[in-house]
Coordinates of C-alpha atoms in Angstrom, one line a residue:
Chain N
X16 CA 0.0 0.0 0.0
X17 CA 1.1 3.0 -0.6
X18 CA 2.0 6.1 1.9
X19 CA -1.2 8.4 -0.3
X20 CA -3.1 5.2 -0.1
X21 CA -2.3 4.6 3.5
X22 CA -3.6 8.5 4.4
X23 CA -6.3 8.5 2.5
X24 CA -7.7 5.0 4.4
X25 CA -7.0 6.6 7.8
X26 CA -8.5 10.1 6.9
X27 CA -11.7 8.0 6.3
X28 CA -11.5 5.8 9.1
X29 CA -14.0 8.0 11.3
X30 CA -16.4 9.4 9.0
X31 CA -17.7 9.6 5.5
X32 CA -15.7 12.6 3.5
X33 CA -15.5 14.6 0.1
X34 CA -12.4 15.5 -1.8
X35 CA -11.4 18.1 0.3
X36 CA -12.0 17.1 3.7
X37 CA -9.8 14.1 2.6
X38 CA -7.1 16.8 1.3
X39 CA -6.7 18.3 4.4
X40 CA -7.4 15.5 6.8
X41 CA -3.7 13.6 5.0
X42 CA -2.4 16.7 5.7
X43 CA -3.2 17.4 9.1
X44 CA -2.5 13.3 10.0
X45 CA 1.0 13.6 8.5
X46 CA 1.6 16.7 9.7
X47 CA 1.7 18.4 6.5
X48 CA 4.4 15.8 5.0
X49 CA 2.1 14.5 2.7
X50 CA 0.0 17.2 0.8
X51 CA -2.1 15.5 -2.0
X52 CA -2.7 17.1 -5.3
X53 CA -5.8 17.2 -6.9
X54 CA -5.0 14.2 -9.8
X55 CA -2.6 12.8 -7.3
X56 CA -6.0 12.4 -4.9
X57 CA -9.0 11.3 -7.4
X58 CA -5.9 8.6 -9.2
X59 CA -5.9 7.1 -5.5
X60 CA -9.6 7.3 -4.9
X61 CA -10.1 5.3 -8.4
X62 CA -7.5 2.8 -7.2
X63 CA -9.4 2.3 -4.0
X64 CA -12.5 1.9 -5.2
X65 CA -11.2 -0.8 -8.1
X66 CA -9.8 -2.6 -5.3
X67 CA -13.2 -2.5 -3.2
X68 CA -11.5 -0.7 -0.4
X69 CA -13.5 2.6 -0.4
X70 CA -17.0 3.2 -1.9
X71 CA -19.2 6.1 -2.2
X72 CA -21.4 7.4 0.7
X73 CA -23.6 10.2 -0.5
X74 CA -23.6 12.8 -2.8
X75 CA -24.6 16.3 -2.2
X76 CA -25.1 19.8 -4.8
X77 CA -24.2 22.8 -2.6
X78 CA -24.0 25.9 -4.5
X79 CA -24.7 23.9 -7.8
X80 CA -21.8 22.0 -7.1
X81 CA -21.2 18.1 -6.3
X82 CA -19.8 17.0 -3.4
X83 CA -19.2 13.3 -3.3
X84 CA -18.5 11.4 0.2
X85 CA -16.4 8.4 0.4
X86 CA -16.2 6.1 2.9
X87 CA -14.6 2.8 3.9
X88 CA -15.9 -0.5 3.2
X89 CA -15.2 -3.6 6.0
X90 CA -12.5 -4.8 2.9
X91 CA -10.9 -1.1 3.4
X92 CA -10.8 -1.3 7.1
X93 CA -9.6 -4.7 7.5
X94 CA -6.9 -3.5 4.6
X95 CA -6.2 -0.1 6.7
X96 CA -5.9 -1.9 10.1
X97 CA -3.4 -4.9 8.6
X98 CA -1.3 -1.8 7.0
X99 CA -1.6 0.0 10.5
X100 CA -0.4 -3.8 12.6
X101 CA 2.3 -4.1 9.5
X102 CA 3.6 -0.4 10.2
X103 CA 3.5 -0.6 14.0
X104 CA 5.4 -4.1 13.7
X105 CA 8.1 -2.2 12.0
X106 CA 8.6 0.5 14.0
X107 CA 8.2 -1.9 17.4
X108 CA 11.1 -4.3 15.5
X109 CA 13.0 -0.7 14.7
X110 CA 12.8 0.5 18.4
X111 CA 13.8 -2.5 19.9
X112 CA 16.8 -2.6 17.7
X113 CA 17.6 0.8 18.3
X114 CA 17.7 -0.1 22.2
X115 CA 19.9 -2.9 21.8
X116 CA 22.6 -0.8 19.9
X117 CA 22.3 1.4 22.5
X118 CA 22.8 -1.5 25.3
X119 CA 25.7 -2.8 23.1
X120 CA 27.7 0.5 23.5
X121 CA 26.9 1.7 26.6
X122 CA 29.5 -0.4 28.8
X123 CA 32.6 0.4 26.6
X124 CA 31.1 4.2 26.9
X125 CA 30.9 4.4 30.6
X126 CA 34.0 3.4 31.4
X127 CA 33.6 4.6 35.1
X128 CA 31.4 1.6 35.9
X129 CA 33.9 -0.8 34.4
X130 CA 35.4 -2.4 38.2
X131 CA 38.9 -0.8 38.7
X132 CA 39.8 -2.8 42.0
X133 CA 42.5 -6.0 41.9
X134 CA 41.5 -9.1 41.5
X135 CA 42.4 -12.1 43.4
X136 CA 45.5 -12.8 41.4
X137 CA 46.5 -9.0 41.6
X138 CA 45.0 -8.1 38.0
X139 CA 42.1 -6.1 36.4
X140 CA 39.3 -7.9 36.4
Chain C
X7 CA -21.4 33.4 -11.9
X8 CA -17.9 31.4 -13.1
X9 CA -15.3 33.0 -11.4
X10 CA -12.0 33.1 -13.8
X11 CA -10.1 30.2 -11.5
X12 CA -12.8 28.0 -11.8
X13 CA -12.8 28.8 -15.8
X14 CA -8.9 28.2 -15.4
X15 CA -9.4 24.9 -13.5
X16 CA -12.3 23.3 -16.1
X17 CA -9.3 24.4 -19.0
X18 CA -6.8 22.0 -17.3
X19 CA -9.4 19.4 -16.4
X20 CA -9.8 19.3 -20.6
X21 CA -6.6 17.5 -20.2
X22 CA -8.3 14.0 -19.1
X23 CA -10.5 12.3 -21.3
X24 CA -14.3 12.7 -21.7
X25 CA -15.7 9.8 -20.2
X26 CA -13.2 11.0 -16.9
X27 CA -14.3 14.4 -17.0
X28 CA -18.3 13.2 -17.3
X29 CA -17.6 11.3 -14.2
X30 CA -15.6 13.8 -12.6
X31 CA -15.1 17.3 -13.2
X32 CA -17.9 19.1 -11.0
X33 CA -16.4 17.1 -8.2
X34 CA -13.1 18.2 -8.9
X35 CA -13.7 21.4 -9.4
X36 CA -15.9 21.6 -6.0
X37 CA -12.3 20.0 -4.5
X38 CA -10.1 22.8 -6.2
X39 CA -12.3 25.8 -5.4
X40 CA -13.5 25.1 -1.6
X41 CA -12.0 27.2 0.8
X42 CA -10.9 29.5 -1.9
X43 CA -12.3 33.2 -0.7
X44 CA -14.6 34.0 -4.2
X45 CA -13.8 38.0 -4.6
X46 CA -10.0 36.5 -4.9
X47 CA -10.5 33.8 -7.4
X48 CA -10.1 35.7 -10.5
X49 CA -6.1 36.8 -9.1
X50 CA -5.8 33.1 -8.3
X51 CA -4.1 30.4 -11.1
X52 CA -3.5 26.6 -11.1
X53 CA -0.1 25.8 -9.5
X54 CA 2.6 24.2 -12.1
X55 CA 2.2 21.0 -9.4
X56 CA -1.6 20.9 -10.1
X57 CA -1.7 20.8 -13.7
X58 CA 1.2 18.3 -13.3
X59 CA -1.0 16.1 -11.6
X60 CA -3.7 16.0 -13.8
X61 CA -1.7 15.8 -16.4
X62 CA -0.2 12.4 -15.1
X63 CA -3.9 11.3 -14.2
X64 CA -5.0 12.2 -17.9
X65 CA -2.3 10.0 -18.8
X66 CA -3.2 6.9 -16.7
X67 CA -6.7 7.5 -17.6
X68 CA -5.9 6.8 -21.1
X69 CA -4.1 3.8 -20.5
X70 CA -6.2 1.3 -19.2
X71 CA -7.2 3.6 -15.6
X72 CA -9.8 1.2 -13.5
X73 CA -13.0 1.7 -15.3
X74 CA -12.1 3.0 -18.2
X75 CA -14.0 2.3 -21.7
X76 CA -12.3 -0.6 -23.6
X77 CA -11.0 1.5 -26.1
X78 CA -8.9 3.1 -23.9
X79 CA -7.4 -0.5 -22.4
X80 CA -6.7 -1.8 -25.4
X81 CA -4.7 1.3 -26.0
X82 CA -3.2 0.9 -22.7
X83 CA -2.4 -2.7 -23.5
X84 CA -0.6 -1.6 -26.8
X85 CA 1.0 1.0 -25.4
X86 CA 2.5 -1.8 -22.5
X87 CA 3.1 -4.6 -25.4
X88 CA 5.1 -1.6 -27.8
X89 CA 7.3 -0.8 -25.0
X90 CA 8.0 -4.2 -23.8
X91 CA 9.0 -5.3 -27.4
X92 CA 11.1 -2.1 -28.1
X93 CA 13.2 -2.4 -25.1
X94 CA 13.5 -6.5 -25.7
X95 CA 14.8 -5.3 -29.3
X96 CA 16.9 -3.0 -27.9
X97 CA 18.3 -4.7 -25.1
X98 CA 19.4 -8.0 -27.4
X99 CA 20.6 -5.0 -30.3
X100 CA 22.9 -3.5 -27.1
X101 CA 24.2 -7.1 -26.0
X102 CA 24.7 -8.3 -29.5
X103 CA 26.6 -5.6 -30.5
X104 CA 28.8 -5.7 -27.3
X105 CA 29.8 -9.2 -27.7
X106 CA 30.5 -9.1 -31.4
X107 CA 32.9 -6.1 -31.0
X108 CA 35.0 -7.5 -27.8
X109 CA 35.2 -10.6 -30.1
X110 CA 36.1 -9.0 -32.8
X111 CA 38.8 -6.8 -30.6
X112 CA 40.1 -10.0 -28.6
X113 CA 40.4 -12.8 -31.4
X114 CA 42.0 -10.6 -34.1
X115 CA 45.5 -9.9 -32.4
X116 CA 47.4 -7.3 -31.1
X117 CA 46.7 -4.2 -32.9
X118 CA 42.9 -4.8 -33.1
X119 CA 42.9 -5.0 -29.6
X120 CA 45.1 -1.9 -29.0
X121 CA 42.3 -0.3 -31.5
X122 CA 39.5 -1.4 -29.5
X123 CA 40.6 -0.1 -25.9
X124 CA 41.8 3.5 -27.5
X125 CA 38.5 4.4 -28.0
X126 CA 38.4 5.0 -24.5
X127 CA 41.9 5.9 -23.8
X128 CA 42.7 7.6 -26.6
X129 CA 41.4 10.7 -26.3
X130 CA 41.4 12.2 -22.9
X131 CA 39.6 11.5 -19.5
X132 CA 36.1 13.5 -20.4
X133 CA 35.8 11.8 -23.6
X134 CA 37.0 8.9 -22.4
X135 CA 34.2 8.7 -19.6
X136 CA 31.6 9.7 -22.2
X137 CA 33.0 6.7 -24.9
X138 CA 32.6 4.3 -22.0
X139 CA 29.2 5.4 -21.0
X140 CA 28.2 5.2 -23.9
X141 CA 29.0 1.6 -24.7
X142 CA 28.0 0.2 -21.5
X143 CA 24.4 2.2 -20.9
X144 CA 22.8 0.3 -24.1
X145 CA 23.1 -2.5 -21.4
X146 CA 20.5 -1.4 -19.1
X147 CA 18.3 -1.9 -21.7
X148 CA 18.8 -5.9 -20.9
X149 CA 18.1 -4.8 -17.2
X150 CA 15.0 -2.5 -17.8
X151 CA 13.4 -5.7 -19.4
X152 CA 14.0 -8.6 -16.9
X153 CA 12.9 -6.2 -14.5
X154 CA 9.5 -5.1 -16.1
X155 CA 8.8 -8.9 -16.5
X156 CA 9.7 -9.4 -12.9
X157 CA 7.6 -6.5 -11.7
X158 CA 10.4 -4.3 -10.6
X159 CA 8.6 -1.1 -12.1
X160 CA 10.8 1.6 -10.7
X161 CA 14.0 -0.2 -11.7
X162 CA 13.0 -1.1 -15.4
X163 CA 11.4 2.5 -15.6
X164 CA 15.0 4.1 -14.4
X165 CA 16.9 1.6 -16.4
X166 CA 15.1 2.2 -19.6
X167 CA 16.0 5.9 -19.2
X168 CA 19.4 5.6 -18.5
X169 CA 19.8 3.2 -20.7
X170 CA 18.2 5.8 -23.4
X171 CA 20.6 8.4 -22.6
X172 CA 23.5 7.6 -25.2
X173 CA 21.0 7.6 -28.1
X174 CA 21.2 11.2 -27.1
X175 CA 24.7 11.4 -28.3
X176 CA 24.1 12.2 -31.9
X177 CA 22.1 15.6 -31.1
X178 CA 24.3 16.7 -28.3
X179 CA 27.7 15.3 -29.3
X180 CA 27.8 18.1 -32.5
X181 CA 27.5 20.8 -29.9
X182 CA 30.0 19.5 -27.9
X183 CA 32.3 20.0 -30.8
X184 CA 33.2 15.8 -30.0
X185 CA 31.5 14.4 -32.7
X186 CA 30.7 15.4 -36.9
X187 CA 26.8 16.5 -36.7
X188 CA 25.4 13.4 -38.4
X189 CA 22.3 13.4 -40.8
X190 CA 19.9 15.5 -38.6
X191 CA 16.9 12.9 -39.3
X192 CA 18.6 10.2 -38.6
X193 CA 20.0 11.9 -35.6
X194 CA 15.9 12.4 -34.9
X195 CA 14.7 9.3 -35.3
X196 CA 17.8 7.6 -33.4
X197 CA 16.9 9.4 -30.3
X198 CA 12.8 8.6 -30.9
X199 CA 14.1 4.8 -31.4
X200 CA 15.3 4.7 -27.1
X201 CA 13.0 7.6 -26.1
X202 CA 9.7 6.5 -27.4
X203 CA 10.0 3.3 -26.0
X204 CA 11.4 4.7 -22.4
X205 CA 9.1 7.1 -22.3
X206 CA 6.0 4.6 -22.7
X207 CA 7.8 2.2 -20.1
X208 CA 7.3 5.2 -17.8
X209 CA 3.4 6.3 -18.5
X210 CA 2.3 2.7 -19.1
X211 CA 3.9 0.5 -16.8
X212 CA 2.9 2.8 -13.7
X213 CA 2.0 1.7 -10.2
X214 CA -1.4 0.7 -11.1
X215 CA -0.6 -1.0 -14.5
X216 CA -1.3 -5.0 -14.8
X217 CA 1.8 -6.7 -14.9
X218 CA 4.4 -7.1 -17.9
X219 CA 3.6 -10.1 -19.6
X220 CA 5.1 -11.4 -23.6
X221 CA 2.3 -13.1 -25.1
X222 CA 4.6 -16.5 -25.6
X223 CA 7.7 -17.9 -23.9
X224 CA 9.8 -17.2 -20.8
X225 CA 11.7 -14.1 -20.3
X226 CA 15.1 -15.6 -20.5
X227 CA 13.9 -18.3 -23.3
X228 CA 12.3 -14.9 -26.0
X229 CA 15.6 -12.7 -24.4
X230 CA 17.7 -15.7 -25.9
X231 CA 15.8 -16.0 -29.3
X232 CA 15.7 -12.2 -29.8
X233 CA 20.0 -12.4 -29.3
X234 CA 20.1 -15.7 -31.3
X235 CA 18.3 -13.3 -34.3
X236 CA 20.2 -10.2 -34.0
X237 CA 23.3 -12.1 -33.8
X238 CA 22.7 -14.5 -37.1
X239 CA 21.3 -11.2 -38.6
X240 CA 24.9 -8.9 -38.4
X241 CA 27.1 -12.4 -38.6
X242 CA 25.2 -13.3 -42.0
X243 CA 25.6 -10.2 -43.9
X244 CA 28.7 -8.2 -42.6
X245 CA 28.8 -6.0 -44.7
X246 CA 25.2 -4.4 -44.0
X247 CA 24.9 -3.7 -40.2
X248 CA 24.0 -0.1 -39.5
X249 CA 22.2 0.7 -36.1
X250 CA 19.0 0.1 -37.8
X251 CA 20.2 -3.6 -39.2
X252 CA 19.9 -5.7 -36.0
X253 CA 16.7 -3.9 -34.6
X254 CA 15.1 -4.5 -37.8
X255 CA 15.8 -8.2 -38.7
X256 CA 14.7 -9.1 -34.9
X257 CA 11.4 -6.6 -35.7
X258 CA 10.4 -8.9 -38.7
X259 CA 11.0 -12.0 -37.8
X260 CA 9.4 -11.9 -35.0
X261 CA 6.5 -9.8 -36.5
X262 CA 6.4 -12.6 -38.7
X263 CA 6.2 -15.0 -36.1
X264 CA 3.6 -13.1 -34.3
X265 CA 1.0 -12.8 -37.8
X266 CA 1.7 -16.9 -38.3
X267 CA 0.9 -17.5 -34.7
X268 CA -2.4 -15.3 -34.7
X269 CA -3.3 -16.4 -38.2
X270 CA -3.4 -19.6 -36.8
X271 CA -6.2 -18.7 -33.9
X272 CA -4.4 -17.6 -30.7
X273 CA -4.7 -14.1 -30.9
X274 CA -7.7 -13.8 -28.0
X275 CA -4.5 -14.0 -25.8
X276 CA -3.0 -10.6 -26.5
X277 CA -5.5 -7.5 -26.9
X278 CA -3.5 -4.4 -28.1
X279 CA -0.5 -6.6 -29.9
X280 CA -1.3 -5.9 -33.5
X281 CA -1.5 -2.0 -32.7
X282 CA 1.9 -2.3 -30.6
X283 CA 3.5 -4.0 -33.6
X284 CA 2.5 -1.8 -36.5
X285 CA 3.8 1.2 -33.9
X286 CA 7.2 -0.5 -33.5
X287 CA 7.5 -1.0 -37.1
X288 CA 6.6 1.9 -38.0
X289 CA 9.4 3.7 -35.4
X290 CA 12.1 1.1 -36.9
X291 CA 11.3 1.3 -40.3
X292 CA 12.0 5.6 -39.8
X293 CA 15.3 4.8 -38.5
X294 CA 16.0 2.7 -41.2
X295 CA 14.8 4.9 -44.2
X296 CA 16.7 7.9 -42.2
X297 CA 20.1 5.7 -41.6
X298 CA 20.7 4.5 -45.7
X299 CA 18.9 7.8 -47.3
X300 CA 22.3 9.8 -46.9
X301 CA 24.2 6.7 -48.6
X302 CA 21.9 6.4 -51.3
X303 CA 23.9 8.6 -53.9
X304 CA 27.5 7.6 -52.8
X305 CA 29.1 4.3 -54.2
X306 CA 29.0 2.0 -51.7
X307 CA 29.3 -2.0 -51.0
X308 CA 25.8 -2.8 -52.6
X309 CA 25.2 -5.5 -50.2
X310 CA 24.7 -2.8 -47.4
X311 CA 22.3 -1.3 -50.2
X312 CA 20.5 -4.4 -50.7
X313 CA 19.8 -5.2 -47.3
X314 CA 18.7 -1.8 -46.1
X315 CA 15.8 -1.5 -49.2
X316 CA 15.2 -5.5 -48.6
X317 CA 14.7 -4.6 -45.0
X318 CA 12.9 -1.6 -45.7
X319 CA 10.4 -3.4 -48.2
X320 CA 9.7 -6.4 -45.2
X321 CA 8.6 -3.4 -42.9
X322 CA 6.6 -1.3 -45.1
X323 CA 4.5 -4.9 -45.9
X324 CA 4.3 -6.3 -42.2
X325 CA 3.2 -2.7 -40.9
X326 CA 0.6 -2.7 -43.2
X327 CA -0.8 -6.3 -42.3
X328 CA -0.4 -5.1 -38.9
X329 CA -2.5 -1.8 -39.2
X330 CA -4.9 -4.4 -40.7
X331 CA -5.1 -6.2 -37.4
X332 CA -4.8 -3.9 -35.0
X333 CA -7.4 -1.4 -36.6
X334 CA -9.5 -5.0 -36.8
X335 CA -8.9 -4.6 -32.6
X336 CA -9.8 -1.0 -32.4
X337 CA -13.4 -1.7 -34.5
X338 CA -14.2 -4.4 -32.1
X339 CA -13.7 -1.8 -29.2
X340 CA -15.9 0.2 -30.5
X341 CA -19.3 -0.9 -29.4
X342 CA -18.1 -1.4 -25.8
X343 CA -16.7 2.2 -25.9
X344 CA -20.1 3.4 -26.6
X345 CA -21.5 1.0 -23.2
X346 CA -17.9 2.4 -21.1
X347 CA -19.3 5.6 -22.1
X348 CA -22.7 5.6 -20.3
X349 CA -21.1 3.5 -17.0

């Protein structure tokens, strides 16, 4: 899936929304790193909906213009929540690697903890 | 009352095609114009990155976009099937020609060999750099089309364009003072040759494309056969490869190949092939007319003659039976183009 994909699931994981809301929901969940453009948006929406993921809610003419509401289908939420389990796997698997680099250096790092008293035979331990 | 951005929007969304626009331009245009203060519309234009975008989507719409009228996939489809057979041609063209010239160099002795390698050191680092580039990038060509068949999108998409770059050569390589400007159409239709073809790769084969697939054989098995051709083609007339020579012998024999196999009923397997085809040909047989038209009044091994017009007359025929067939293809779209229209 990809990341426009991804955004465009989540910003419809609440409520039914038209082409803007959407536009400014990816923006405000990704906090502004993924800004959709128009064609960019309705190329993702068509994908979605071939794929059974997203389907349309309602339509509405305000001001003699169309409004169109999309939301999820079960398909798109169990889609969105796999993605979501997939991503949190990754960054759980990242994190924990992180730590253990972190563990790894830390002893040869903080060398005042390393025992400076003789041993038995009169060495370093 | 249409404000002027709203008039400036509808302009761009001309871009996509009708059946698109039926479907979506008020909603579009209700998406562009929404928070967009109306007394300061008419100050207001379309960014670059907006029309970019729906330039892209008009594009994949007219490629084979879910939904689409089947007109428009079986364009898609030939528009997939022309680029994976032009960079197949060009990638066993590149390897052929690679192989036959380090044989040549390494099984001829000394001084051939001193020959070959002062291409690239013979005249200076830059040039040097650019001789090699240009001998090894044809390569990627090999690489742009296991990829596409193996689903690597981005990787055949970059390769194809790299791989493009050296047909460049002839137009920029004048200006660099490097190389003699050569004959300005074939200069033309040597860049259109790699360019056409990448630049298909890139709007066909997107993200959203159905996968690569040659209508017979396995990628390595066809790779092989395409070689096998363009090897036998340059090995059994010396005397008449040109850049066109190998391209062109692989084009019609397996053209050829292609019309027996369809005469003979299997054609259902491959919407889009017989458009692809006459395309390809048509592209090839350009760069052949343009490559032996500045030779035509200068005394010359005749053989080179003869094969170019023998060439030449093969294309001109199979290009016609395959504008036959593929406008055959395009006919039969027709009605459901009229059904794709009202969905």
């Amino acid at each position: 899936m990809t990341r426009a994909a991804f955004f465009v699931l989540t910003a419809l994981a609440d409520q039914p929304r038209h082409g803007y809301g959407i536009l400014r929901e990816v923006e405000e969940l990704s906090d502004g790193e993924v800004q959709l453009r128009v064609g960019t948006l309705y190329g993702v929406l068509d994908r979605l909906t071939d794929d059974g993921l997203i389907v349309l809610d309602r339509e509405e003419v305000q001001q003699g213009r169309l409004r169109r509401y999309y939301r999820l289908t079960d398909e798109g939420v169990a889609a969105l929540d796999a993605e979501a389990e997939r991503m949190a796997a990754g960054a759980g698997a990242a994190k924990r690697r992180i730590a253990e680099g972190r563990r790894a250096t830390t002893p040869a790092d903080s060398a005042p903890e390393r025992p400076t008293t003789p041993g038995l035979a009169g060495g370093f331990a | 009352m249409t404000t002027l951005l709203e008039s400036r929007y509808r302009s761009v969304l001309r871009l996509l095609p009708a059946y698109y626009r039926r479907e979506r331009e008020e909603e579009m245009v209700e998406t562009y114009l929404w928070d967009l203060d109306r007394d300061e519309q008419d100050q207001s234009r379309p960014t670059v990155g907006e029309v970019a975008s729906i330039a892209a989507l008009a594009v994949r719409s007219r490629l084979g976009a879910p939904g689409a009228p089947r007109r428009y996939l079986l364009l898609g489809s030939a528009v997939r099937l022309f680029a994976l057979f032009a960079v197949l041609i060009q990638a066993a063209a590149a390897v052929v020609d690679l192989v036959l010239e380090v044989t040549w160099a390494v099984s001829r002795g000394g001084a051939e060999r001193h020959l070959f390698l002062s291409q690239f050191t013979g005249r200076g680092f830059p040039m040097g750099v650019v001789t090699a580039a240009l001998w090894i990038l044809p390569l990627l060509w090999t690489v742009a089309y296991f990829a596409l068949l193996h689903d690597r999108r981005g990787l055949a998409r970059a390769s194809a364009l790299l791989a493009a770059v050296p047909n460049l050569w002839p137009l920029i390589g004048p200006l660099t003072g490097a190389l003699v400007a050569p004959d300005p159409a074939f200069a033309t239709t040597f860049g259109l040759l790699a360019w056409l073809p990448a630049l298909a790769l890139c709007a066909a084969h997107h993200r959203d494309a159905p996968p690569a697939r040659l209508p017979v054989g396995s990628p390595g098995l066809v790779f092989m056969a395409a070689c096998v051709l363009a090897g036998a083609s340059v090995v059994m007339l010396p005397a008449a490869p040109d850049l066109a020579w190998a391209p062109a012998s692989c084009f019609v024999v397996g053209a050829l190949g292609w019309l027996f196999w369809q005469a003979r009923g299997s054609e259902a397997a491959t919407p889009g092939a017989g458009l692809a085809l006459a395309a390809l040909g048509l592209l090839i047989l350009a760069v052949r007319v343009a490559a032996v038209y500045p030779w035509l009044h200068v005394p010359m091994v005749g053989v080179y003659l003869g094969g170019a017009l023998v060439q030449t007359a093969a294309l001109g025929l199979l290009i016609v039976a395959l504008a036959v067939v593929g406008r055959r293809d395009l006919v039969a779209a027709e009605p459901s183009l009229t059904r794709g229209d009202v969905t």
